[in-house]
Short mmCIF file of C-alpha atoms in Angstrom, two decimals:
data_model
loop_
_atom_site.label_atom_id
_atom_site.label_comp_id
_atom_site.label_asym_id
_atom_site.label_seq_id
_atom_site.Cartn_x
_atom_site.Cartn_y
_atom_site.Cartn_z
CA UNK A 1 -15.65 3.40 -19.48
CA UNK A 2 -14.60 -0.45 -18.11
CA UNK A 3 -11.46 0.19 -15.29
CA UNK A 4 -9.00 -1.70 -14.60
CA UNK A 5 -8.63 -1.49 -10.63
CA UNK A 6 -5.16 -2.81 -9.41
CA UNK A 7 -4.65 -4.47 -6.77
CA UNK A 8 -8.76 -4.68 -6.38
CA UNK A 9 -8.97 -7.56 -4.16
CA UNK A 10 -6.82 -5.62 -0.96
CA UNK A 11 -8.52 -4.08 1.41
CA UNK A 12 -8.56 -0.66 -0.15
CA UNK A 13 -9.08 -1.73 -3.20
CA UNK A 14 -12.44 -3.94 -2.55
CA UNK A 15 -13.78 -0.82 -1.34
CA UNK A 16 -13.07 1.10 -4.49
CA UNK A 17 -14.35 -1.67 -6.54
CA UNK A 18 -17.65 -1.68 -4.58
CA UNK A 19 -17.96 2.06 -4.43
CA UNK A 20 -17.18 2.11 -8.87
CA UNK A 21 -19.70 -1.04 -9.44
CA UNK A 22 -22.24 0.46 -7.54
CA UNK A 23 -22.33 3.38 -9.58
CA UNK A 24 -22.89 1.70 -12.51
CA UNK A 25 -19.16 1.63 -13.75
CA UNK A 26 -17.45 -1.98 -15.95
CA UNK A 27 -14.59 -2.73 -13.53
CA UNK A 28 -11.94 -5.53 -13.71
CA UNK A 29 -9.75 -6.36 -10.81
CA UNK A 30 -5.93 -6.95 -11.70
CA UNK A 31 -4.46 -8.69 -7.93
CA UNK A 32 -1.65 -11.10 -7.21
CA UNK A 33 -3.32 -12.29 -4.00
CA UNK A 34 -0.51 -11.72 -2.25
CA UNK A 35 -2.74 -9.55 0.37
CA UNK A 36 -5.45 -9.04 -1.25
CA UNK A 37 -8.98 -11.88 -0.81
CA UNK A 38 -11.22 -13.18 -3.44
CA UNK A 39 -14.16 -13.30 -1.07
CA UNK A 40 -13.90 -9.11 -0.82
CA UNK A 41 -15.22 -8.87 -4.95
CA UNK A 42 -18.45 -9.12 -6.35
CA UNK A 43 -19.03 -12.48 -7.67
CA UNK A 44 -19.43 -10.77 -11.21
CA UNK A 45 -16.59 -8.89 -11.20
CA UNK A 46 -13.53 -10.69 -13.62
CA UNK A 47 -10.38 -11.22 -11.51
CA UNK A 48 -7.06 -11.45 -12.92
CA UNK A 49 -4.59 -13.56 -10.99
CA UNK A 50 -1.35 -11.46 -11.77
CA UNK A 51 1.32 -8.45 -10.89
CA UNK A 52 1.85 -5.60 -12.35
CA UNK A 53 4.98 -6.42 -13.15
CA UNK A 54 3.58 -9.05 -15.68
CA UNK A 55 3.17 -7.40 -18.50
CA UNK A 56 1.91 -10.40 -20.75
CA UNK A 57 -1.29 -10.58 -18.28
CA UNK A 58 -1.66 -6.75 -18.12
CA UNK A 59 -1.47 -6.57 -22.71
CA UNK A 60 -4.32 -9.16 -22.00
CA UNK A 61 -6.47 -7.77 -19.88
CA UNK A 62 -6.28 -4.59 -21.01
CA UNK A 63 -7.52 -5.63 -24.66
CA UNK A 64 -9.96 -8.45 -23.78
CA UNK A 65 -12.16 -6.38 -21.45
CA UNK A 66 -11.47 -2.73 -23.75
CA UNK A 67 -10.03 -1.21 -20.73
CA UNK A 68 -10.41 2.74 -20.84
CA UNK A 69 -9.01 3.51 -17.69
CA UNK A 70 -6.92 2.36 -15.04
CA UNK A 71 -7.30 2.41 -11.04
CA UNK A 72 -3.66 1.76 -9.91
CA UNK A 73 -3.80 0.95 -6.09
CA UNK A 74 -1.05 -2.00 -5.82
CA UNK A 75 2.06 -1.40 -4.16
CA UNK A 76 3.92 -2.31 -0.70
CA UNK A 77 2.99 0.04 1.52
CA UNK A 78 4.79 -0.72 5.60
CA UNK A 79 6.94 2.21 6.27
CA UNK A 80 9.41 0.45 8.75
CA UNK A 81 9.45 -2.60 6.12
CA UNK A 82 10.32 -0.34 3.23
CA UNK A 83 13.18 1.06 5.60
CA UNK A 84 14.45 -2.41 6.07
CA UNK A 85 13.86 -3.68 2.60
CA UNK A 86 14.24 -0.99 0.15
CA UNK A 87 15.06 -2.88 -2.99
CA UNK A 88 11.63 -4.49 -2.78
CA UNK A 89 9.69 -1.56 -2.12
CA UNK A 90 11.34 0.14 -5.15
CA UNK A 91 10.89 -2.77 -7.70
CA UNK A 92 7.02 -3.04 -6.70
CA UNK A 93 6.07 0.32 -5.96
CA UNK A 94 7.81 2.14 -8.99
CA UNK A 95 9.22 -0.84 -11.63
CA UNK A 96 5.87 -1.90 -11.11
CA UNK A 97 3.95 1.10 -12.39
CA UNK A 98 6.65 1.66 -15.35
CA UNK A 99 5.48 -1.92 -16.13
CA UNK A 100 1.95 -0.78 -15.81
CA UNK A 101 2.27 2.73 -17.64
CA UNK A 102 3.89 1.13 -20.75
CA UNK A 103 0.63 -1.35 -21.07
CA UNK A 104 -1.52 1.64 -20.55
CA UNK A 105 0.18 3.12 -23.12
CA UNK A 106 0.70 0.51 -25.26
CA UNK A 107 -3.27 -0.45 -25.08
CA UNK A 108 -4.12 3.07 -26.03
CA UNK A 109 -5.88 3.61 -22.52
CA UNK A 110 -6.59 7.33 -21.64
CA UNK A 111 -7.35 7.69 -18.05
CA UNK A 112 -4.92 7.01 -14.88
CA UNK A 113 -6.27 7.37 -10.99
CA UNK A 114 -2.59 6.39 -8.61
CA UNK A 115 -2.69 5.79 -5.33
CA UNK A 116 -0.40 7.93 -3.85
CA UNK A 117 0.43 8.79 -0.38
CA UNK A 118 0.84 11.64 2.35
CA UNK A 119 4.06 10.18 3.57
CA UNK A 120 5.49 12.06 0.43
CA UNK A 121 5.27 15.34 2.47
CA UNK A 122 8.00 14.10 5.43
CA UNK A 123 7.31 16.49 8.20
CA UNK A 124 6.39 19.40 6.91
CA UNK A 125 6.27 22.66 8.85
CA UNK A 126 2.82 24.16 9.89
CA UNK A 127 -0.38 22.62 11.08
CA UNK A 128 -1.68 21.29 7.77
CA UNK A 129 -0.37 20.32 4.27
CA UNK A 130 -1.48 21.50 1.15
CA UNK A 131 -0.75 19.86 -2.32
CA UNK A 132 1.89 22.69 -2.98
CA UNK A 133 3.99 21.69 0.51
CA UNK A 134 7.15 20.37 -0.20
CA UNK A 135 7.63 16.82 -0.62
CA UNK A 136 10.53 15.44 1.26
CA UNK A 137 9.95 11.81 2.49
CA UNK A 138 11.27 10.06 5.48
CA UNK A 139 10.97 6.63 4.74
CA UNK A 140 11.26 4.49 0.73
CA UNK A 141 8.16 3.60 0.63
CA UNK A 142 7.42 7.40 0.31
CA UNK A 143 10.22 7.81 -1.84
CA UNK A 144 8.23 5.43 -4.06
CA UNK A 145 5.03 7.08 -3.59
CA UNK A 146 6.65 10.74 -4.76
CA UNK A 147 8.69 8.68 -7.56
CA UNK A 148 5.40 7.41 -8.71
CA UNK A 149 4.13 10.79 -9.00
CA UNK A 150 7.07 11.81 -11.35
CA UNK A 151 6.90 8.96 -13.12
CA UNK A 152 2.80 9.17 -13.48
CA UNK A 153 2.54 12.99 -14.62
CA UNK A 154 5.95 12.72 -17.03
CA UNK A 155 3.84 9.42 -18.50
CA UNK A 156 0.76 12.01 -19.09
CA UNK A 157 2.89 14.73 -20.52
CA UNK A 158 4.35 12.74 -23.05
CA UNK A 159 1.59 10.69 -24.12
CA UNK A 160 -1.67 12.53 -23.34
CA UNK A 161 -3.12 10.73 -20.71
CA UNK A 162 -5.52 12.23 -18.15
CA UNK A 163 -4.08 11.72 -14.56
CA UNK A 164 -4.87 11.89 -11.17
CA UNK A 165 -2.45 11.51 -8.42
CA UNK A 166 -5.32 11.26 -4.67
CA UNK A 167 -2.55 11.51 -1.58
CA UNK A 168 -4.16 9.41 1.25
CA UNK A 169 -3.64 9.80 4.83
CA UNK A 170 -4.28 8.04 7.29
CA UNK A 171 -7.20 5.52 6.23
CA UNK A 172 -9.42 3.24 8.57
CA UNK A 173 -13.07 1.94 9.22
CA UNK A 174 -14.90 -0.83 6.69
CA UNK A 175 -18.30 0.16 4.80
CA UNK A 176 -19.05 -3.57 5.82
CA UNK A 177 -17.74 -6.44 7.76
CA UNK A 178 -16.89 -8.57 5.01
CA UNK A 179 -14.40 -5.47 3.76
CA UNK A 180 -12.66 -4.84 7.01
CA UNK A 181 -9.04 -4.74 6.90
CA UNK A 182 -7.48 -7.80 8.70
CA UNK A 183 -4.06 -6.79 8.39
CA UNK A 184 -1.45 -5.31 10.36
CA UNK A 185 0.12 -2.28 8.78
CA UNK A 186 -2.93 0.42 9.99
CA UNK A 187 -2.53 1.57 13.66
CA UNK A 188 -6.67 0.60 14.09
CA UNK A 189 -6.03 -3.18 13.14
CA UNK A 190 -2.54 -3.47 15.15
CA UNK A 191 -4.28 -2.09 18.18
CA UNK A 192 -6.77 -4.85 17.93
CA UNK A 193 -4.18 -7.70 17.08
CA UNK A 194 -2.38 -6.51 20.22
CA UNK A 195 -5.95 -7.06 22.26
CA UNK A 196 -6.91 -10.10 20.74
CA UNK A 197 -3.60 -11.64 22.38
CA UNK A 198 -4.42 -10.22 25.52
CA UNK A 199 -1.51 -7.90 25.64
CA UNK A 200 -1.61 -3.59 25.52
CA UNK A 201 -1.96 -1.80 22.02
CA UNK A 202 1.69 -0.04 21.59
CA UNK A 203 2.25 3.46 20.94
CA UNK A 204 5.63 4.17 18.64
CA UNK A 205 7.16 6.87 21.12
CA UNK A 206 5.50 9.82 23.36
CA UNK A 207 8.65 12.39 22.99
CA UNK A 208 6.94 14.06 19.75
CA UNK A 209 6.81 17.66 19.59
CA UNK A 210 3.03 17.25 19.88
CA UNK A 211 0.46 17.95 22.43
CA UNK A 212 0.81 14.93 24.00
CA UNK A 213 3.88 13.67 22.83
CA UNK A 214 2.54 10.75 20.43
CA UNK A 215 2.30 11.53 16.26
CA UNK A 216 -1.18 13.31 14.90
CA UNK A 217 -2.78 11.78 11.72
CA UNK A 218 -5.58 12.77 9.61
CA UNK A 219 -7.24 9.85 9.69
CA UNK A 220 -9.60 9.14 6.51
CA UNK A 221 -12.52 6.26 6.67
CA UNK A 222 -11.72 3.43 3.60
CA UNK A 223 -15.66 4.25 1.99
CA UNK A 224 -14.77 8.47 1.98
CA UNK A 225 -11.65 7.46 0.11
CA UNK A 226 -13.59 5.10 -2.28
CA UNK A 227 -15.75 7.90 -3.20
CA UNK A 228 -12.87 9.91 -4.03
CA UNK A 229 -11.86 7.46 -6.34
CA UNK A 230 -15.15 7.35 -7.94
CA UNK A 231 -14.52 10.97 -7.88
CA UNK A 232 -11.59 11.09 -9.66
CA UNK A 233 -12.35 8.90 -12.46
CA UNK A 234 -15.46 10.43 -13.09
CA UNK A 235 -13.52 13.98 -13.42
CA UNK A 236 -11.23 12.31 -15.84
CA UNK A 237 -14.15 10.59 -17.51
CA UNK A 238 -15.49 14.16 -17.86
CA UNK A 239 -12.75 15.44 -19.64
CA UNK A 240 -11.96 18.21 -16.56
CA UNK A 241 -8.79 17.26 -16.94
CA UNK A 242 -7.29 17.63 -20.10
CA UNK A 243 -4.60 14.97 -22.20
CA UNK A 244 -1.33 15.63 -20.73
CA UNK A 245 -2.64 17.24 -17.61
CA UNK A 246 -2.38 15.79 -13.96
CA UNK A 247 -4.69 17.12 -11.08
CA UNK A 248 -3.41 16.03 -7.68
CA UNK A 249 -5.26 16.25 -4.46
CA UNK A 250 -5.02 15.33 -0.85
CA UNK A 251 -7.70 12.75 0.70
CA UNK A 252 -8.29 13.70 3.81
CA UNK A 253 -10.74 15.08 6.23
CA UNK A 254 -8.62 17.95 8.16
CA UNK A 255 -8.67 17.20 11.49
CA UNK A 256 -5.49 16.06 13.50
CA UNK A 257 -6.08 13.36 15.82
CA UNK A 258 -3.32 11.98 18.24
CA UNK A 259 -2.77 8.28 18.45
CA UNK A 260 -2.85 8.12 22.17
CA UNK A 261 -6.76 9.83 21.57
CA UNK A 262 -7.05 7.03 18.87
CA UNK A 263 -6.59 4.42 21.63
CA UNK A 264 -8.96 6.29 23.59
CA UNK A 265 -11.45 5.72 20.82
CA UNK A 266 -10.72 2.17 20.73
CA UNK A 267 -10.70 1.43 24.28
CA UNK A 268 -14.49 2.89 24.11
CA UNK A 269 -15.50 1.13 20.81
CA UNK A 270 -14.24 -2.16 22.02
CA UNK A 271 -14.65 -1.80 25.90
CA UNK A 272 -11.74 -2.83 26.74
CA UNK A 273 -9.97 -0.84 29.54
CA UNK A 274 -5.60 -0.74 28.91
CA UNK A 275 -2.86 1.40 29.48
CA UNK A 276 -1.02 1.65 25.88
CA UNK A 277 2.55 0.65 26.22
CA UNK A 278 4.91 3.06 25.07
CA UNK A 279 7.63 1.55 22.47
CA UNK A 280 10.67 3.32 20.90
CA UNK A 281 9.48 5.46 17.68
CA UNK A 282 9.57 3.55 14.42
CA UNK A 283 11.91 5.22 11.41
CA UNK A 284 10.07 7.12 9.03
CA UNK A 285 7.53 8.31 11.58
CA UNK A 286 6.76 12.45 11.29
CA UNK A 287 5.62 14.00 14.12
CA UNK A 288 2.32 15.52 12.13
CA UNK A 289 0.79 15.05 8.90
CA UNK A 290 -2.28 16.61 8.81
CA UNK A 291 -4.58 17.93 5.32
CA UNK A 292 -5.99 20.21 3.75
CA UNK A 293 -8.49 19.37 1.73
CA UNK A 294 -10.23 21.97 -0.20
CA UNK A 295 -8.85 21.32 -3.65
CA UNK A 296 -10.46 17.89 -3.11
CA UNK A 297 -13.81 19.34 -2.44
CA UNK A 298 -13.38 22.15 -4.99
CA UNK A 299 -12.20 20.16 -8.23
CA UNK A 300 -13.94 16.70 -7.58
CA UNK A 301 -16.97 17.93 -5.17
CA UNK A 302 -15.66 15.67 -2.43
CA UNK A 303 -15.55 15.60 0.92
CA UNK A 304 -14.96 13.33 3.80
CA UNK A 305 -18.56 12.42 5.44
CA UNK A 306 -17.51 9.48 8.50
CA UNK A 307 -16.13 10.95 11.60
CA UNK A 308 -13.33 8.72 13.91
CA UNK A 309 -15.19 6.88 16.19
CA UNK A 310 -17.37 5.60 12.83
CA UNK A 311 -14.00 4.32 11.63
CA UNK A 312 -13.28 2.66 14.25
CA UNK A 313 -16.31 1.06 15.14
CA UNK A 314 -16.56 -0.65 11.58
CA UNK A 315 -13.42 -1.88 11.91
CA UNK A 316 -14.09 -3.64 15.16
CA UNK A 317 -17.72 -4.92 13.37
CA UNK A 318 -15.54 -6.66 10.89
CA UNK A 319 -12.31 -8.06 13.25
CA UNK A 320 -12.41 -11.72 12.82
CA UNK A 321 -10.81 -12.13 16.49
CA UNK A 322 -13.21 -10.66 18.84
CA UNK A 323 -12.76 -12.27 22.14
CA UNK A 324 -9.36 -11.41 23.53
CA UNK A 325 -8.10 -12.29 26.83
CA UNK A 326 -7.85 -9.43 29.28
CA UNK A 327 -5.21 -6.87 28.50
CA UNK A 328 -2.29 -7.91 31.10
#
């Protein structure tokens, strides 16, 4: 099998690319940059400067390097941005993979891993989600993520691909410095930004109906959801799931945590004492999204191995700014 990983060069997608060469697989990386780093690829990996929504450079790639399978992990992915720009996130998130389906298609490729997302459950009731909760999204960048779904298993029904949709949650940590993620859109890496510049991490409202008021995440470390990649393209590899046939399955490791015990965590990782400030909530936000993950470990024999405090002590290994000022 040679993969084509999307949007390979982001900070997900490096560690999916690291986890699939390391096993042996032929990967290409598809990336428009626009996020994503050259430095985070193996020197011999081929990367394609281009969107998804270029279909020219995705005919190419696809038939110069005898793509087999496809890795689709590109997409906008703020929740508040998507609520302010919607168009965007649509034309990315789901134009984008129609764009990217009809090349797989077109290219006779059999095999499609998308990176989809918990936000597509909303708030559901109960303590955890499974894969059969009802979707109902708060925010469009979830609307994209369960619109991608559609679009993904519809794709495999009519033209006998083998799909798998893997719903993240809440993702964190590096599996090396040189992978960490240095943006701003993860609650880890925000929390830091806000300590480099000397001022409080902020917490998005403490009014939730939660224990103690602020929204609980399953949080998932970045190189337990690159296995499960490796996972799932090995089970489609396999032929476990049949042409035609999707199998989706939530990443995640089970366990609610708060984000005011998050800060906790990173106030002890980083040693540095502060008193979170407490902002409005953000739209979009659900009180609690927490997993279930047993058809994970059933179907693809995976299962999260990297506890919190792990994640967030690899992310602080890899922060590029690691001398704040003293939190005011």
């Amino acid at each position: 099998m040679t993969y084509l990983v999307t949007g390979g060069a982001g900070y997900i997608g490096a560690h999916v690319v690291r986890a699939m060469v390391r096993a042996g697989e032929r990967v290409v990386v598809l990336d428009d940059l626009s996020t994503g780093l050259r430095q985070r690829l193996p020197s011999d990996v081929p990367l394609v400067e281009a969107s998804v929504l270029d279909r020219a450079a995705l005919d190419r790639v696809i038939a110069e390097h005898g793509v087999t399978g496809v890795v689709h992990l590109a997409a906008k992915k703020r929740v508040g941005e998507s609520v302010e720009v919607p168009l965007r996130y649509y034309h990315e998130n789901v134009h984008g993979l129609q764009v990217l389906l009809e090349a797989v298609v077109a290219g006779g490729v059999g095999a499609f891993v998308f990176s989809s997302s918990a936000s597509v459950y909303g708030m559901p009731d109960g303590e955890t989600v499974t894969e059969d909760t009802p979707c109902a999204p708060m925010s469009p960048y979830g609307e994209t993520k369960l619109a991608g779904e559609w679009l993904v298993r519809a794709t495999a029904r009519a033209h006998g691909l083998r799909t798998t949709c893997l719903r993240y949650f809440n993702v964190a940590g590096a599996a090396a410095p040189e992978l960490a993620d240095t943006g701003v859109a993860n609650l880890v890496p925000m929390a830091f930004e806000r300590l480099a510049d000397g001022a409080a991490p902020r917490i998005f409202g403490d009014d939730y109906p939660t224990p103690d008021g602020t929204c609980v995440r399953d949080y998932i470390h970045v190189a337990d959801l690159a296995d499960a990649h490796l996972a799932a393209a090995r089970a489609l590899a396999s032929g476990q799931v049949r042409p035609g046939a999707d199998l989706t399955v939530n990443i995640g490791r089970g366990e609610g945590v708060s984000v005011r015990e998050m800060m906790d965590v990173v106030a002890e990782v980083t040693g540095r004492e502060f008193t979170p400030e407490v902002t409005a909530r953000r739209p979009g936000d659900p009180a609690r999204v927490v997993a279930r993950a047993d058809r994970a470990a059933r179907e693809l024999g995976w299962t999260a191995r990297r506890d919190v405090r792990e994640m967030v002590a690899s992310a602080w290994a890899g922060w590029p700014r690691r001398d704040p000022a003293p939190v005011a």
